[in-house]
Short mmCIF file of C-alpha atoms in Angstrom, two decimals:
data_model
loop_
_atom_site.label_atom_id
_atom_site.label_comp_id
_atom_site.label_asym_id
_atom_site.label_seq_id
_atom_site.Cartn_x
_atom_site.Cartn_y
_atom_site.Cartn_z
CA UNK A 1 35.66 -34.09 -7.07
CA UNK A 2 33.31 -36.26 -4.67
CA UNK A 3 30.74 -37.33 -7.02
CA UNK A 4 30.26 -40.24 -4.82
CA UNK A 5 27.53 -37.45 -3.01
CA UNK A 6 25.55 -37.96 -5.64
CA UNK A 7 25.05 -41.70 -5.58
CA UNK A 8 22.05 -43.56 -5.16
CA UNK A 9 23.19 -45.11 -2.47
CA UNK A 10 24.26 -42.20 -0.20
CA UNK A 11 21.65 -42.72 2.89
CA UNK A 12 20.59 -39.20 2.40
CA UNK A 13 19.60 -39.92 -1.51
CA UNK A 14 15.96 -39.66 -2.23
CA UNK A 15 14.20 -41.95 -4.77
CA UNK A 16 12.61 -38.99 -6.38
CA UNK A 17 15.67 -36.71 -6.81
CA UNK A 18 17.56 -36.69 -9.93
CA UNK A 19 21.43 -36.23 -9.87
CA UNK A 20 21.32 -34.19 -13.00
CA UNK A 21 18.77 -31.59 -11.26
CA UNK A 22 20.50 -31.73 -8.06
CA UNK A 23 23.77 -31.01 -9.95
CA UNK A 24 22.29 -28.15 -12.13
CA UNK A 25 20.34 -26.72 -8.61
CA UNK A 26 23.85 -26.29 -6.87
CA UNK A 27 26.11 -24.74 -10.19
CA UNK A 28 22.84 -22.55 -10.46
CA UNK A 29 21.99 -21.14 -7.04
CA UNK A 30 21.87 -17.60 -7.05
CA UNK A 31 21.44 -17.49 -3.44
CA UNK A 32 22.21 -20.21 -0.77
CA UNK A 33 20.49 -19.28 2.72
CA UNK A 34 22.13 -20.70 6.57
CA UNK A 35 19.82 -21.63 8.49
CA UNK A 36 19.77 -22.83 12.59
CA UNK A 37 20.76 -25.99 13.08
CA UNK A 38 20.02 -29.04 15.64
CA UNK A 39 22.66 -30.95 15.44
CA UNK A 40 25.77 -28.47 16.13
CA UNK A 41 28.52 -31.67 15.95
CA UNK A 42 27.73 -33.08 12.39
CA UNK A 43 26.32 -30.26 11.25
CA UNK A 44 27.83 -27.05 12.26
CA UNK A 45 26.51 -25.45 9.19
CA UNK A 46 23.02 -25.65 7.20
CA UNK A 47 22.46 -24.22 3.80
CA UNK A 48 19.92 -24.76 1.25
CA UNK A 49 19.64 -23.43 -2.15
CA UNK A 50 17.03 -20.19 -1.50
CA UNK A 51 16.97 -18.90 -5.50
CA UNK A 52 18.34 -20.20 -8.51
CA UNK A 53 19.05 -18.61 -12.03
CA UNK A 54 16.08 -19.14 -14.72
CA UNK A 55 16.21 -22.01 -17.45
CA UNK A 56 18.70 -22.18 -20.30
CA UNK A 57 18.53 -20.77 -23.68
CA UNK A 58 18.11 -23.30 -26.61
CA UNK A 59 20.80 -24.78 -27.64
CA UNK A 60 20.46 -22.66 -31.29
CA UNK A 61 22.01 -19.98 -29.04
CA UNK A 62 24.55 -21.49 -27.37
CA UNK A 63 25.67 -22.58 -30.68
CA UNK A 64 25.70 -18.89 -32.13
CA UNK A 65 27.31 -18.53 -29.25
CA UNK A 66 29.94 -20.68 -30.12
CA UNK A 67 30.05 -19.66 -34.05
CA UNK A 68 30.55 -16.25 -32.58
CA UNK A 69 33.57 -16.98 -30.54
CA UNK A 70 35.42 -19.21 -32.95
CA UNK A 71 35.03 -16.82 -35.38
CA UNK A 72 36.88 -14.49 -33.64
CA UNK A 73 39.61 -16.65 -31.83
CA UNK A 74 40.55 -17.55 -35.84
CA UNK A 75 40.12 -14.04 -36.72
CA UNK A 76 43.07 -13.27 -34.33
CA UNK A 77 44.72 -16.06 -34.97
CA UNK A 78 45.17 -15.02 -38.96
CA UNK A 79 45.78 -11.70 -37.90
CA UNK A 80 48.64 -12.37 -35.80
CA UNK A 81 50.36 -14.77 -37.94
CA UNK A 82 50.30 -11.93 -40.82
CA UNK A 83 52.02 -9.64 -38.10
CA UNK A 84 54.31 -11.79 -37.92
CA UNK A 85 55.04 -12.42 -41.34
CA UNK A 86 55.04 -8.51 -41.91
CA UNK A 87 51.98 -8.39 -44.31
CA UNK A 88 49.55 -7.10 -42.65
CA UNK A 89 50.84 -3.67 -42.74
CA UNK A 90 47.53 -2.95 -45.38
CA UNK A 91 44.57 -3.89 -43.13
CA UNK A 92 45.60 -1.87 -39.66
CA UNK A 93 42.77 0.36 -39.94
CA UNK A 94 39.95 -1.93 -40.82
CA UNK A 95 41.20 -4.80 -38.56
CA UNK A 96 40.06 -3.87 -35.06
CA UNK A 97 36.72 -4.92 -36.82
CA UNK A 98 37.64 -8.22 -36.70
CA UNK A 99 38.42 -8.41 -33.14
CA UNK A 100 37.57 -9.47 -30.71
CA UNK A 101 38.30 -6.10 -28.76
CA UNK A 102 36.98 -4.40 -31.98
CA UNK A 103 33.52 -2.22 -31.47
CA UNK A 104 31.63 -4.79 -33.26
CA UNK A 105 32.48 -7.78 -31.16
CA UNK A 106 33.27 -6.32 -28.13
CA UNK A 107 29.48 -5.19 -27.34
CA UNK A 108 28.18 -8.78 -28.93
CA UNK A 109 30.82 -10.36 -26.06
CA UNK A 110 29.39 -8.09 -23.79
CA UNK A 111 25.99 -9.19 -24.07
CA UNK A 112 26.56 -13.15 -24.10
CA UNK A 113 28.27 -13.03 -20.70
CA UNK A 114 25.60 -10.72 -19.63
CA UNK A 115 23.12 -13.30 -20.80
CA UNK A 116 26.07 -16.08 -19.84
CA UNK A 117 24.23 -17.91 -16.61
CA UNK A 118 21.19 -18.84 -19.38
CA UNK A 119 24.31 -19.96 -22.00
CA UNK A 120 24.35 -23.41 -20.51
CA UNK A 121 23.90 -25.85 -22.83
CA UNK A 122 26.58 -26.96 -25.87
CA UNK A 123 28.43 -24.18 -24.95
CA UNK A 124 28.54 -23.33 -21.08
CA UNK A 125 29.87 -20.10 -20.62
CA UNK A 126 30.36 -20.98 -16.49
CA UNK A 127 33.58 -23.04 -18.18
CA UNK A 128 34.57 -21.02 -21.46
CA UNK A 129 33.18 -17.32 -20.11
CA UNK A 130 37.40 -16.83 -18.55
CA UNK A 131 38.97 -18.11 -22.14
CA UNK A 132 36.21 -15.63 -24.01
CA UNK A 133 37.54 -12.80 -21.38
CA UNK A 134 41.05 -13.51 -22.09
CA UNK A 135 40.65 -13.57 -25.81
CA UNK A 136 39.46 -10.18 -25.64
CA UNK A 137 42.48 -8.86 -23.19
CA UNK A 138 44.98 -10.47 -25.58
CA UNK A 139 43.48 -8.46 -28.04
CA UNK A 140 43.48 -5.49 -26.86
CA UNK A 141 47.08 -6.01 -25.56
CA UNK A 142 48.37 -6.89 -29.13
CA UNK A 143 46.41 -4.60 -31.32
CA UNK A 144 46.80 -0.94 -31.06
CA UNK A 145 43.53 0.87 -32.27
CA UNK A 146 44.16 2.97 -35.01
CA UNK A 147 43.61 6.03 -35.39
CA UNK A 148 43.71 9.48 -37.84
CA UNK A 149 43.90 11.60 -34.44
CA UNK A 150 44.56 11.42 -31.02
CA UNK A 151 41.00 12.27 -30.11
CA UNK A 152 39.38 9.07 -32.23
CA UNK A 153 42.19 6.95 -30.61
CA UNK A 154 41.75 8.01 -27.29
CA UNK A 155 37.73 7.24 -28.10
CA UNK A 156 38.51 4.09 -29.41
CA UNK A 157 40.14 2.91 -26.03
CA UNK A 158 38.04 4.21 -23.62
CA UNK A 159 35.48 1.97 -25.13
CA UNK A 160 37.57 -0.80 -25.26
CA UNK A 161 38.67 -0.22 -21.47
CA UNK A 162 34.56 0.28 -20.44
CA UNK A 163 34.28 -2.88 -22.45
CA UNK A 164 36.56 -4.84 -20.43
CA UNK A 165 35.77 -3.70 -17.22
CA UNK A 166 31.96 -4.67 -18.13
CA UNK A 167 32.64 -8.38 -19.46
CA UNK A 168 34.82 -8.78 -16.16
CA UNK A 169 31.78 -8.14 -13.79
CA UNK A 170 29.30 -9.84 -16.34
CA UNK A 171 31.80 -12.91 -16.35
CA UNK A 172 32.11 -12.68 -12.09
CA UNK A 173 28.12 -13.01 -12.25
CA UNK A 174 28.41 -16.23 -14.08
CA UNK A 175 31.31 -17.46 -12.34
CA UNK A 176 31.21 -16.73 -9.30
CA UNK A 177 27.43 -18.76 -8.22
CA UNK A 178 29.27 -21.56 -10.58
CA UNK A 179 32.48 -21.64 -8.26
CA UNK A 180 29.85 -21.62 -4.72
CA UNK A 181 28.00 -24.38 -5.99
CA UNK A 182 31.11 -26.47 -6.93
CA UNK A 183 32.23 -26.06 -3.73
CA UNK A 184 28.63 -26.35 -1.91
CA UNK A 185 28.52 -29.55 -3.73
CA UNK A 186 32.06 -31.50 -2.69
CA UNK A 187 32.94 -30.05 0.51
CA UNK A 188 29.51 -30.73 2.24
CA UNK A 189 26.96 -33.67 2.83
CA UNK A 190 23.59 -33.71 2.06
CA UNK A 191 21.06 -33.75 5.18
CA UNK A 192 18.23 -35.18 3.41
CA UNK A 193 15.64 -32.48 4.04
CA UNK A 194 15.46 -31.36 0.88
CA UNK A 195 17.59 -31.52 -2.31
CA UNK A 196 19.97 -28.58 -1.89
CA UNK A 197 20.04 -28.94 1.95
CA UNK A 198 23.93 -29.79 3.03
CA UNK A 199 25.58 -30.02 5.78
CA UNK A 200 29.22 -28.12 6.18
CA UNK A 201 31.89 -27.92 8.59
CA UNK A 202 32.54 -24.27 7.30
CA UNK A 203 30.97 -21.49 6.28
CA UNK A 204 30.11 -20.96 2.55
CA UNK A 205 31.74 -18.45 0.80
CA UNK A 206 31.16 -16.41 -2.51
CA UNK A 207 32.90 -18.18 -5.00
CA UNK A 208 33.67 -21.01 -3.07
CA UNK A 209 37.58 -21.65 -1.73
CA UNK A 210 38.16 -24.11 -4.16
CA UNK A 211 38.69 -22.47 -7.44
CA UNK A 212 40.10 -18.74 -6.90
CA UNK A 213 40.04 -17.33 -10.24
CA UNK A 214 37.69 -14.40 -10.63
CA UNK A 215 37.02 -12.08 -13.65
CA UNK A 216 37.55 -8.69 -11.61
CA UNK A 217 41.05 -9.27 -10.66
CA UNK A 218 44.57 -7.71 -10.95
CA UNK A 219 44.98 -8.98 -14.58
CA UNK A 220 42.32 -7.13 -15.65
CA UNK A 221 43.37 -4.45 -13.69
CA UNK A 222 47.00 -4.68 -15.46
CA UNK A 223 45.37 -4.83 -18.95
CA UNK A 224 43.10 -1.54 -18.37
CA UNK A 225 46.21 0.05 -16.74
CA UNK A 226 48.17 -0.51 -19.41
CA UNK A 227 45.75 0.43 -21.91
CA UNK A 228 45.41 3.44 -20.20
CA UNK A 229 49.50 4.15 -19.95
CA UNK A 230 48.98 3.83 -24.06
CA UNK A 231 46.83 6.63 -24.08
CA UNK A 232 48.86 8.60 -21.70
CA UNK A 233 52.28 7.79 -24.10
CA UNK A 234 49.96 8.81 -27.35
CA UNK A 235 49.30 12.14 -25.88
CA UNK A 236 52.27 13.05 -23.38
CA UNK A 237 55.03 10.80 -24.33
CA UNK A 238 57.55 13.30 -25.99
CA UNK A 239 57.04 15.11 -22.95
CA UNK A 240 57.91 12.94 -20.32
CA UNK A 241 60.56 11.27 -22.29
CA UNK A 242 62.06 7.82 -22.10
CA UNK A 243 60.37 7.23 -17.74
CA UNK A 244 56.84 6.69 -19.17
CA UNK A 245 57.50 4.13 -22.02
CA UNK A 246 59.96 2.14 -18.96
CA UNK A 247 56.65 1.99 -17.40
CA UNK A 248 54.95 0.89 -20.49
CA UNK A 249 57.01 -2.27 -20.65
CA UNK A 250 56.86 -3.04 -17.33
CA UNK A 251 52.44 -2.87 -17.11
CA UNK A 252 52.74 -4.55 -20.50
CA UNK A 253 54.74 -7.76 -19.61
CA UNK A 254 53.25 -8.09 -16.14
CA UNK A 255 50.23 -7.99 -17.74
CA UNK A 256 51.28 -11.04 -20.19
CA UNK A 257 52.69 -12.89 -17.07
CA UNK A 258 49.58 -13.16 -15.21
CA UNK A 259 47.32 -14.30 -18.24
CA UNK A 260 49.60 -16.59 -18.66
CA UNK A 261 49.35 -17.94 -15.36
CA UNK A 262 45.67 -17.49 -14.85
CA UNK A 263 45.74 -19.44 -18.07
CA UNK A 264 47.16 -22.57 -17.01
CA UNK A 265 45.76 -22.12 -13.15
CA UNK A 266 42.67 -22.45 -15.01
CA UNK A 267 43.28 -25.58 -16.99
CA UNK A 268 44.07 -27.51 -14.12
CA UNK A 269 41.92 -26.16 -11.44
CA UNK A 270 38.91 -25.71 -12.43
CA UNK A 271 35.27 -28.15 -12.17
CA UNK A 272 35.43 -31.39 -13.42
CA UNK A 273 32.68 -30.71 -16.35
CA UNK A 274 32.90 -30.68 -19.69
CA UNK A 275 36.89 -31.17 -19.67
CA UNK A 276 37.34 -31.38 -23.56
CA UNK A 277 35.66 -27.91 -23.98
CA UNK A 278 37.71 -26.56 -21.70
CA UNK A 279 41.17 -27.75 -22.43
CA UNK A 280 40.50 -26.65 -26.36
CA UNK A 281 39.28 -23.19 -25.15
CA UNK A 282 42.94 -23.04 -23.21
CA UNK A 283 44.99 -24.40 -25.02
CA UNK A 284 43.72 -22.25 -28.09
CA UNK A 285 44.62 -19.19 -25.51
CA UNK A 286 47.93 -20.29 -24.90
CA UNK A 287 48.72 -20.89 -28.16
CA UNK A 288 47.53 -17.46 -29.43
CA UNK A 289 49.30 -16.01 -26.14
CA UNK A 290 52.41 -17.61 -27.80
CA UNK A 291 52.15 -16.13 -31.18
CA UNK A 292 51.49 -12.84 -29.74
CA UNK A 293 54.94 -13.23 -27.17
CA UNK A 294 56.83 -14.41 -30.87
CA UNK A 295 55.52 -11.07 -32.45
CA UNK A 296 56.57 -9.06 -29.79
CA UNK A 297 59.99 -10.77 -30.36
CA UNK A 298 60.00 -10.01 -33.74
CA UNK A 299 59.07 -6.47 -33.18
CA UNK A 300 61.82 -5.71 -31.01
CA UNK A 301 64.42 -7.56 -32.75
CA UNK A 302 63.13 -5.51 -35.84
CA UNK A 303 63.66 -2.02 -33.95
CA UNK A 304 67.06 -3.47 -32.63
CA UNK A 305 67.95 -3.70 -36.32
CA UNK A 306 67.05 -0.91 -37.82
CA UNK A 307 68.63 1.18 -34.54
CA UNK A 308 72.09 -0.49 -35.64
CA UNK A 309 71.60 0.34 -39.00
CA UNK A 310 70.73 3.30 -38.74
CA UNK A 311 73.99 4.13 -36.23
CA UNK A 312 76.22 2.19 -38.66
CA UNK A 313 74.70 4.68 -41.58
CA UNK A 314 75.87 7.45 -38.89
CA UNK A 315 79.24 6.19 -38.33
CA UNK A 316 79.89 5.84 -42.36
CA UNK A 317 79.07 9.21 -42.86
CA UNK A 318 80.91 10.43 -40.66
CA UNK A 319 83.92 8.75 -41.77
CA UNK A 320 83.62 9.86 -45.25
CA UNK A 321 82.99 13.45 -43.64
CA UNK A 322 87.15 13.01 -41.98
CA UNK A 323 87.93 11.71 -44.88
CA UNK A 324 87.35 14.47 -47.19
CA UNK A 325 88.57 16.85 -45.03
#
């Protein structure tokens, strides 16, 4: 990242900027306005920053914020470590409480990455808001929601799903201005005019061409699909036989596959700022991405099992059936 731009002694500095305004101005425009310009060879392109978000929240909030989040991330974490010990056979019904795709936290989730461009503080969610999104696919991916009847269940993930789709766009919101700043702020010169006015060779995008990630994207597409197949095999799936739970597998891993990968994309792509936070809110994802893969594992070598015992119990009987004849 150039932060050489925002040096003193760049000739386009002015004594009474500060770098830590100018900085928050540009990863908090909400708006950045072109505008003619006189000099077409240096500076093709002329933007300024036109609107930005309002002030942060106190840093009590971010902190709840935090509480909140970490809370949850070891809520999951215990839960899918009993899963894989087989003991937590006793708590399936009252643990999609706990979750962080539960109908407790999924609405509280909801509402801090609604509120997420004023969470800016201890606890920024322009560089945690994708781990907090993941967290809740991985849950919903892992945990089935129980249910007594297929109309509860089917109730249960449609809110879920809504729930998703809703902290995707509320995440893009913070994000995305985040992402156009970043890239407002390296790949462009300052004129001197004023103290968002740069200077680009190309036009500014949405989101910026530097960091690609965005919350409203095919993974979360996969994860709602394959929610969706769930309900579809719930309701339908002695019907349409072994075709739709082949299709199952196939939404459900490619799912996996690309939070993985937007997972580690985001580790080592993203802004420069606050690097610590980040790499502990990714590599806590990719380590609770791992215990989920190992359960999985464990799940279908335990069906495996249990399928060969049960065709070796066949095979015996059948033998002592000959036999006695």
């Amino acid at each position: 990242m150039n932060w050489n731009l925002l040096l003193p002694e760049y000739p386009a500095w002015q004594p009474e900027w500060s770098r830590g305004d100018i900085r928050l101005t540009f990863f908090k425009c909400l708006k950045w306005q072109v505008e003619e310009t006189l000099n077409p060879i240096e500076c093709p392109y002329h933007y300024y920053c036109d609107s930005v978000y309002p002030g942060n929240y106190s840093p009590v909030v971010d902190n709840l914020v935090l509480f909140f989040v970490v809370s949850t991330y070891l809520a999951t974490l215990v839960i899918t470590v009993m899963h894989i010990a087989g003991r937590a056979q006793s708590c399936v019904q009252s643990k999609r409480y706990l979750l962080p795709s539960g109908p407790i936290a999924l609405p509280l989730i909801i509402l801090a990455l609604a509120k997420g461009h004023r969470i800016n503080t201890t606890f920024p969610l322009s560089s945690t808001g994708p781990a907090i999104l993941q967290l809740v696919q991985i849950s919903a991916l892992t945990f089935t929601n129980g249910g007594d009847n297929d109309i509860k269940y089917v109730f249960f993930e449609a809110s879920t799903i809504s729930g998703i789709l809703h902290a995707s766009m509320y995440l893009d919101a913070v994000i995305l201005p985040y992402y156009t700043g970043f890239d407002a702020l390296v790949k462009s010169t300052f004129s001197g005019e004023c103290p968002s006015c740069v200077c680009r060779n190309e036009d500014l995008v949405v989101g910026g061409t530097l960091v690609s990630y965005t919350g409203w994207s095919l993974t979360t597409f996969l994860v709602v699909g394959t929610l969706c197949w769930r309900v579809v095999c719930r309701l339908y799936g002695k019907k349409l036989g072994k075709f739709i739970l082949i299709i199952r597998s196939l939404l459900e891993g490619s799912s996996w596959i690309l939070m993985i990968i937007d997972c580690v994309y985001l580790t080592t792509n993203s802004p420069p700022e606050r690097l610590m936070l980040r790499v502990a809110a990714f590599g806590g994802i990719l380590v609770l991405i791992c215990l989920c893969v190992i359960r999985e594992l464990c799940t279908c070598i335990t069906q495996l099992h249990s399928v060969y015992k049960s065709r070796a119990a066949d095979v015996c009987n059948r033998s002592k059936i000959e036999m006695t004849k």
